[in-house]
């Protein structure tokens, strides 16, 4: 017999919205808690930044989104769709291959409207506590506050979809406490103008680090990109006259000097950290059953990155893993959770799920993969999504989508994240015209 449960969804970003839809489709009664005044989560651009530009002060006013104004998607629009709801955006009658963030937000608003999800969302309502009613009992109390009013409500299940691009992780650099320059995390980067005529060191060569480097280079005197590698030689980056590649920072000092592992150094005005984010669930109380490691990189134990074995299926997470076709991954995780809660799909026993988590961790260790990459799907992202699809009786991902994804990955690996979008579009336009 299928069950209908009362389910709380924490967060109205892309993962929370598709989760709400899938839960509702399965006949569950859904409440979505959203602390801001609009949906979209990460995709809501906010020009404001936090007063503490490194976001270390626990008493600061927290700005949720980390969007910078020039941001475009890392994936083409074909890979930003849900299985039954395509992302077709246009500019001057032409489809955008890599949409800007405004188009993603528009897409999510249209999705919500078309599926009647808006009525499920409680805006301006922050969740401050999620805890079992009693340990051993499969019900959860959700405490929230709205306009200084607090309330408590009991739910059969909670799905956490609060994202993981809000709490910055900052590199520990020898000498940094005496370094006199300005420091900022990319969480608080919006536009390049404040960097005009400055000498800037950017730490981190991931997609956002490379995007922001190029953005800043249009106005800065010099931009120096420091990578994790110790083997990078000093070299010009892209077609910019004021943008250089460097190895990892060795130390900084009170003179304002930044010294790299290869012995080279520059006198910098600003250090900008593009060093990623921590998983953070300050509202969640599980008596240590679910924890986040000291560096904020690993949530566990989680069966297939979704269910804590001891608390499943009544507590679950959507959007923990990264690298993959993310919107489709959110949808598959949400469908799985919804069907498990309704009784259509059964999970393994607690012991079997824990054994699977331990096996996953052992495989990473044997492969020499650092613990910080526990939730990185690559190179098994398609295998992961196909596995969830099989659990819920869906076919494997469309071969065409897989081909597009791997062509993107190959292009980025060959030419670098700084250029792959333009080159991929050129190659696909050329092929489509043959």
XYZ file of C-alpha atoms in Angstrom:
434
model
C 0.000 0.000 0.000
C 1.404 3.378 -1.027
C 1.803 5.978 1.695
C 1.251 9.727 1.677
C 3.603 11.565 3.999
C 3.920 15.103 5.227
C 7.322 16.239 3.967
C 9.380 19.362 4.650
C 11.736 20.517 1.898
C 14.462 22.917 3.031
C 15.279 25.395 0.254
C 13.573 26.636 -2.924
C 16.540 26.496 -5.272
C 16.638 24.215 -8.300
C 17.029 21.043 -6.211
C 14.278 21.998 -3.756
C 11.843 22.927 -6.519
C 12.182 19.696 -8.478
C 12.085 17.743 -5.207
C 8.805 19.430 -4.284
C 7.376 18.536 -7.677
C 8.366 14.873 -7.438
C 7.076 14.535 -3.878
C 3.763 16.082 -4.866
C 3.516 13.797 -7.886
C 3.827 10.830 -5.538
C 0.937 12.121 -3.450
C 2.948 13.481 -0.533
C 1.936 16.660 1.305
C 4.751 19.142 0.816
C 5.909 22.337 2.506
C 8.943 24.135 1.070
C 10.794 26.457 3.445
C 12.629 29.346 1.779
C 14.371 31.985 3.880
C 14.497 34.615 1.109
C 11.609 36.394 -0.579
C 11.941 34.575 -3.903
C 12.734 31.200 -5.373
C 15.883 30.278 -7.256
C 18.518 29.839 -4.541
C 21.961 30.085 -6.119
C 20.493 31.593 -9.286
C 19.184 34.761 -7.640
C 21.705 37.549 -8.276
C 22.218 39.855 -5.307
C 24.526 42.856 -5.860
C 25.056 43.138 -2.104
C 28.050 41.484 -0.461
C 28.723 40.515 3.131
C 30.395 42.993 5.480
C 33.118 40.426 6.147
C 34.520 39.788 2.662
C 35.991 36.443 3.753
C 32.692 35.433 5.409
C 34.430 34.252 8.582
C 32.500 36.362 11.101
C 29.712 34.149 12.527
C 27.663 37.255 13.366
C 27.682 38.707 9.855
C 24.531 39.047 7.776
C 24.732 36.094 5.402
C 24.108 36.662 1.696
C 23.003 33.324 0.224
C 23.950 33.642 -3.421
C 27.506 33.623 -4.750
C 26.605 34.787 -8.259
C 28.832 37.268 -10.022
C 27.178 39.481 -12.607
C 28.897 37.994 -15.672
C 28.248 34.353 -14.779
C 27.131 31.960 -17.507
C 26.371 28.282 -17.061
C 29.156 25.698 -17.280
C 26.839 23.351 -19.151
C 24.926 24.043 -22.369
C 21.181 24.550 -22.160
C 20.539 20.987 -23.405
C 22.026 19.758 -20.116
C 20.166 22.300 -17.950
C 16.755 20.771 -18.614
C 14.647 18.391 -16.578
C 13.591 15.114 -18.207
C 10.154 16.437 -19.195
C 10.779 20.187 -19.168
C 13.353 21.587 -21.580
C 15.391 24.726 -21.126
C 14.839 26.686 -24.329
C 15.969 30.260 -23.898
C 16.481 32.757 -26.698
C 18.244 36.045 -27.290
C 17.377 37.982 -30.455
C 15.742 34.837 -31.751
C 18.873 32.695 -31.272
C 19.209 30.002 -28.672
C 21.877 30.649 -26.059
C 24.191 27.658 -25.788
C 25.543 28.634 -22.368
C 22.806 30.775 -20.788
C 23.421 33.660 -18.440
C 22.194 33.344 -14.868
C 19.140 35.524 -15.512
C 17.886 32.955 -18.035
C 18.302 30.109 -15.548
C 16.240 31.985 -12.969
C 13.577 32.675 -15.592
C 13.526 28.969 -16.467
C 13.042 27.994 -12.813
C 10.232 30.520 -12.377
C 8.471 29.122 -15.442
C 8.946 25.581 -14.119
C 7.356 26.538 -10.800
C 4.456 28.277 -12.497
C 3.732 25.431 -14.890
C 3.690 22.801 -12.147
C 1.907 24.849 -9.468
C 4.799 24.616 -7.010
C 4.639 28.217 -5.824
C 1.697 27.508 -3.519
C 3.854 25.006 -1.616
C 6.561 27.549 -0.747
C 6.716 29.556 2.471
C 8.882 32.543 1.605
C 10.798 34.645 4.156
C 10.780 31.617 6.436
C 14.129 30.447 7.772
C 14.547 26.970 9.218
C 16.536 27.219 12.436
C 16.198 23.662 13.744
C 15.506 20.216 12.316
C 15.577 17.352 14.811
C 13.889 14.023 15.492
C 10.809 14.316 17.682
C 12.447 11.521 19.650
C 15.401 9.417 18.605
C 14.074 6.131 17.371
C 10.809 7.735 16.230
C 10.415 8.417 12.514
C 9.101 11.960 12.765
C 10.865 15.307 12.638
C 10.272 18.651 14.239
C 11.021 21.659 12.045
C 11.419 24.967 13.832
C 11.255 28.051 11.643
C 11.089 31.797 12.053
C 9.365 34.411 9.950
C 9.211 38.120 10.775
C 10.467 37.440 14.304
C 7.768 34.822 14.847
C 8.890 31.254 15.564
C 6.888 28.129 14.986
C 7.359 24.378 15.331
C 5.789 21.784 13.092
C 6.063 18.014 12.962
C 6.758 16.233 9.655
C 7.029 12.609 8.643
C 10.111 13.332 6.582
C 12.604 16.101 5.789
C 14.533 16.583 2.537
C 17.461 18.997 2.772
C 18.048 21.024 -0.402
C 19.831 24.096 0.940
C 22.735 23.967 -1.511
C 26.434 24.241 -0.795
C 27.633 27.526 -2.309
C 27.120 29.875 0.624
C 29.712 29.051 3.299
C 33.193 29.803 1.871
C 36.318 27.760 2.433
C 39.490 29.847 2.702
C 43.037 28.622 2.095
C 45.472 28.631 5.008
C 48.455 30.639 3.754
C 51.612 31.001 5.873
C 52.007 34.631 6.963
C 48.501 35.692 5.970
C 47.660 37.214 9.374
C 50.422 39.802 8.875
C 49.756 40.442 5.211
C 48.515 44.074 4.839
C 46.471 43.827 1.641
C 42.769 43.283 1.052
C 41.315 39.773 1.092
C 38.028 38.621 -0.430
C 36.375 35.290 -1.201
C 34.639 34.792 -4.551
C 31.388 34.425 -2.600
C 31.559 38.221 -2.296
C 32.696 38.953 -5.847
C 30.108 40.612 -8.083
C 31.701 42.985 -10.635
C 35.292 43.850 -11.641
C 35.182 47.640 -11.063
C 36.478 47.573 -7.440
C 39.679 45.928 -8.765
C 40.530 48.744 -11.162
C 44.300 49.412 -11.407
C 45.031 46.857 -8.655
C 47.484 43.955 -8.593
C 45.376 40.915 -7.763
C 46.281 37.344 -6.843
C 43.466 34.867 -7.483
C 43.751 31.510 -5.716
C 42.059 28.609 -7.484
C 41.846 27.691 -11.174
C 38.437 26.057 -11.224
C 35.687 27.365 -13.510
C 34.794 30.321 -11.270
C 38.446 31.225 -10.681
C 39.129 31.370 -14.410
C 35.907 33.279 -15.094
C 36.677 35.846 -12.428
C 40.334 36.188 -13.540
C 39.232 37.157 -17.016
C 36.573 39.455 -15.624
C 39.030 41.300 -13.376
C 41.730 41.452 -16.057
C 39.578 43.911 -18.018
C 40.194 46.591 -15.352
C 43.058 45.446 -13.103
C 46.705 46.398 -13.513
C 47.794 42.761 -13.152
C 46.077 39.460 -12.316
C 48.082 36.466 -11.074
C 46.311 33.095 -10.950
C 47.692 30.686 -8.347
C 46.862 26.999 -8.882
C 47.049 24.039 -6.494
C 49.907 22.568 -8.527
C 53.545 23.017 -7.524
C 54.751 22.363 -11.064
C 53.157 25.243 -12.988
C 55.682 27.635 -14.495
C 55.042 31.371 -14.627
C 53.330 32.047 -17.935
C 50.852 34.344 -19.666
C 47.253 33.138 -19.626
C 44.887 33.494 -22.565
C 45.229 36.522 -24.791
C 45.571 38.970 -21.930
C 48.697 41.049 -21.460
C 48.087 41.377 -17.711
C 47.118 37.809 -16.725
C 49.653 35.218 -15.514
C 49.637 31.609 -14.326
C 51.547 30.717 -11.150
C 52.164 27.716 -8.948
C 50.780 27.415 -5.423
C 51.512 30.219 -2.936
C 54.367 29.372 -0.580
C 53.907 32.295 1.831
C 53.075 35.980 2.140
C 54.597 38.623 4.399
C 53.971 41.972 6.035
C 55.568 43.869 3.134
C 52.675 42.872 0.889
C 54.781 40.357 -1.006
C 53.223 37.096 -2.257
C 55.805 34.349 -2.883
C 55.019 31.248 -4.947
C 56.514 27.738 -4.644
C 58.736 28.281 -7.679
C 60.417 31.191 -5.882
C 58.812 33.950 -7.940
C 57.000 36.723 -6.092
C 54.890 39.806 -6.672
C 53.705 42.708 -4.531
C 49.916 42.432 -4.504
C 47.082 44.693 -3.385
C 44.364 42.033 -3.178
C 44.109 38.269 -2.659
C 40.882 36.792 -4.019
C 40.052 33.256 -2.876
C 38.238 31.050 -5.405
C 38.743 28.117 -3.058
C 35.289 26.623 -2.893
C 32.649 26.153 -0.244
C 31.733 24.018 2.746
C 28.713 21.832 3.237
C 26.834 23.456 6.079
C 23.612 22.492 7.867
C 23.571 24.688 10.983
C 19.930 23.826 11.673
C 20.334 20.033 11.627
C 20.479 18.130 14.932
C 21.089 14.392 14.657
C 23.165 13.732 17.791
C 26.198 13.072 15.611
C 24.505 10.498 13.367
C 25.040 12.766 10.366
C 28.122 14.950 10.462
C 30.229 17.231 8.286
C 34.007 16.841 8.526
C 36.224 19.605 9.920
C 36.962 21.076 6.491
C 33.303 21.039 5.463
C 34.019 18.777 2.511
C 32.335 15.495 3.479
C 28.794 14.784 4.703
C 28.282 11.357 6.116
C 27.527 8.672 6.248
C 25.258 8.962 3.194
C 24.090 6.028 1.101
C 24.609 7.029 -2.548
C 25.076 10.650 -1.342
C 21.366 10.814 -0.418
C 20.210 8.754 2.599
C 21.827 8.580 6.080
C 21.485 4.821 6.720
C 20.437 5.116 10.365
C 17.809 7.805 9.673
C 16.591 6.717 6.251
C 14.281 7.209 4.556
C 12.904 9.970 6.751
C 15.912 12.261 6.346
C 17.519 12.735 2.952
C 19.655 15.154 0.956
C 19.435 16.334 -2.642
C 22.363 17.956 -4.508
C 25.275 16.800 -2.339
C 27.410 15.293 -5.152
C 29.007 17.449 -7.815
C 30.194 17.090 -11.410
C 27.537 15.716 -13.683
C 24.322 16.762 -15.395
C 23.199 18.469 -12.222
C 19.547 19.380 -12.891
C 18.829 15.844 -14.104
C 20.706 14.453 -11.118
C 18.532 16.538 -8.774
C 15.441 15.188 -10.494
C 16.555 11.560 -10.278
C 17.462 11.883 -6.597
C 14.094 13.540 -5.922
C 12.145 10.818 -7.749
C 14.034 8.161 -5.788
C 13.282 9.833 -2.453
C 9.622 10.362 -3.333
C 9.123 6.726 -4.333
C 10.979 5.376 -1.318
C 8.752 7.462 0.964
C 5.600 6.234 -0.759
C 6.718 2.615 -0.468
C 7.100 1.965 -4.193
C 10.838 1.467 -3.850
C 12.611 -0.202 -0.948
C 16.044 0.687 0.394
C 18.545 -1.932 1.544
C 18.908 -2.555 5.275
C 20.804 -0.088 7.450
C 23.728 -2.528 7.625
C 23.844 -2.961 3.865
C 23.760 0.804 3.267
C 26.554 1.411 5.786
C 28.601 -1.328 4.130
C 28.078 0.366 0.758
C 29.287 3.717 2.168
C 32.361 2.035 3.638
C 33.037 0.271 0.345
C 32.797 3.594 -1.534
C 35.260 5.219 0.868
C 37.635 2.259 0.586
C 37.584 2.422 -3.222
C 38.485 6.128 -3.092
C 41.360 5.427 -0.724
C 42.693 2.539 -2.830
C 42.538 4.745 -5.933
C 44.522 7.454 -4.144
C 41.615 9.908 -4.314
C 41.720 12.428 -1.437
C 38.882 12.337 1.073
C 37.872 15.855 0.032
C 36.583 14.362 -3.238
C 34.162 11.955 -1.516
C 31.161 13.571 -3.233
C 32.784 14.136 -6.632
C 31.038 11.917 -9.177
C 33.582 12.123 -12.012
C 34.401 9.891 -13.806
C 31.351 7.856 -12.759
C 28.655 10.511 -13.082
C 26.681 8.702 -15.788
C 26.972 5.399 -13.971
C 25.596 7.085 -10.809
C 22.596 8.628 -12.568
C 21.843 5.455 -14.493
C 21.926 3.500 -11.223
C 19.308 5.786 -9.624
C 17.214 5.663 -12.797
C 17.206 1.874 -12.579
C 16.027 2.003 -8.954
C 12.904 3.908 -9.978
C 12.182 2.031 -13.181
C 13.384 4.691 -15.573
C 15.564 4.048 -18.632
C 19.216 5.065 -18.680
C 20.037 8.639 -19.595
C 19.606 9.536 -23.238
C 22.723 8.669 -25.225
C 22.638 12.058 -26.925
C 22.820 13.868 -23.573
C 25.735 11.708 -22.517
C 27.509 12.493 -25.778
C 27.012 16.235 -25.277
C 28.290 16.014 -21.694
C 31.433 14.088 -22.586
C 32.145 16.387 -25.543
C 32.006 19.332 -23.117
C 34.308 17.566 -20.683
C 36.784 16.652 -23.426
C 36.787 20.184 -24.810
C 37.384 21.706 -21.361
C 40.221 19.294 -20.653
C 41.935 20.008 -23.972
C 41.687 23.791 -24.126
C 41.062 24.729 -20.470
C 38.002 26.041 -18.668
C 38.788 29.582 -19.723
C 38.011 28.894 -23.400
C 35.994 25.704 -23.722
C 32.535 27.270 -24.040
C 33.344 29.345 -27.108
C 35.302 26.534 -28.765
C 32.599 23.924 -28.041
C 29.938 26.179 -29.570
C 32.123 26.774 -32.649
C 32.782 23.060 -33.142
C 29.112 22.133 -32.772
C 27.944 24.888 -35.096
C 30.521 23.744 -37.659
C 29.454 20.100 -37.394
C 25.754 20.955 -37.582
C 26.329 22.900 -40.813
C 28.076 20.022 -42.587
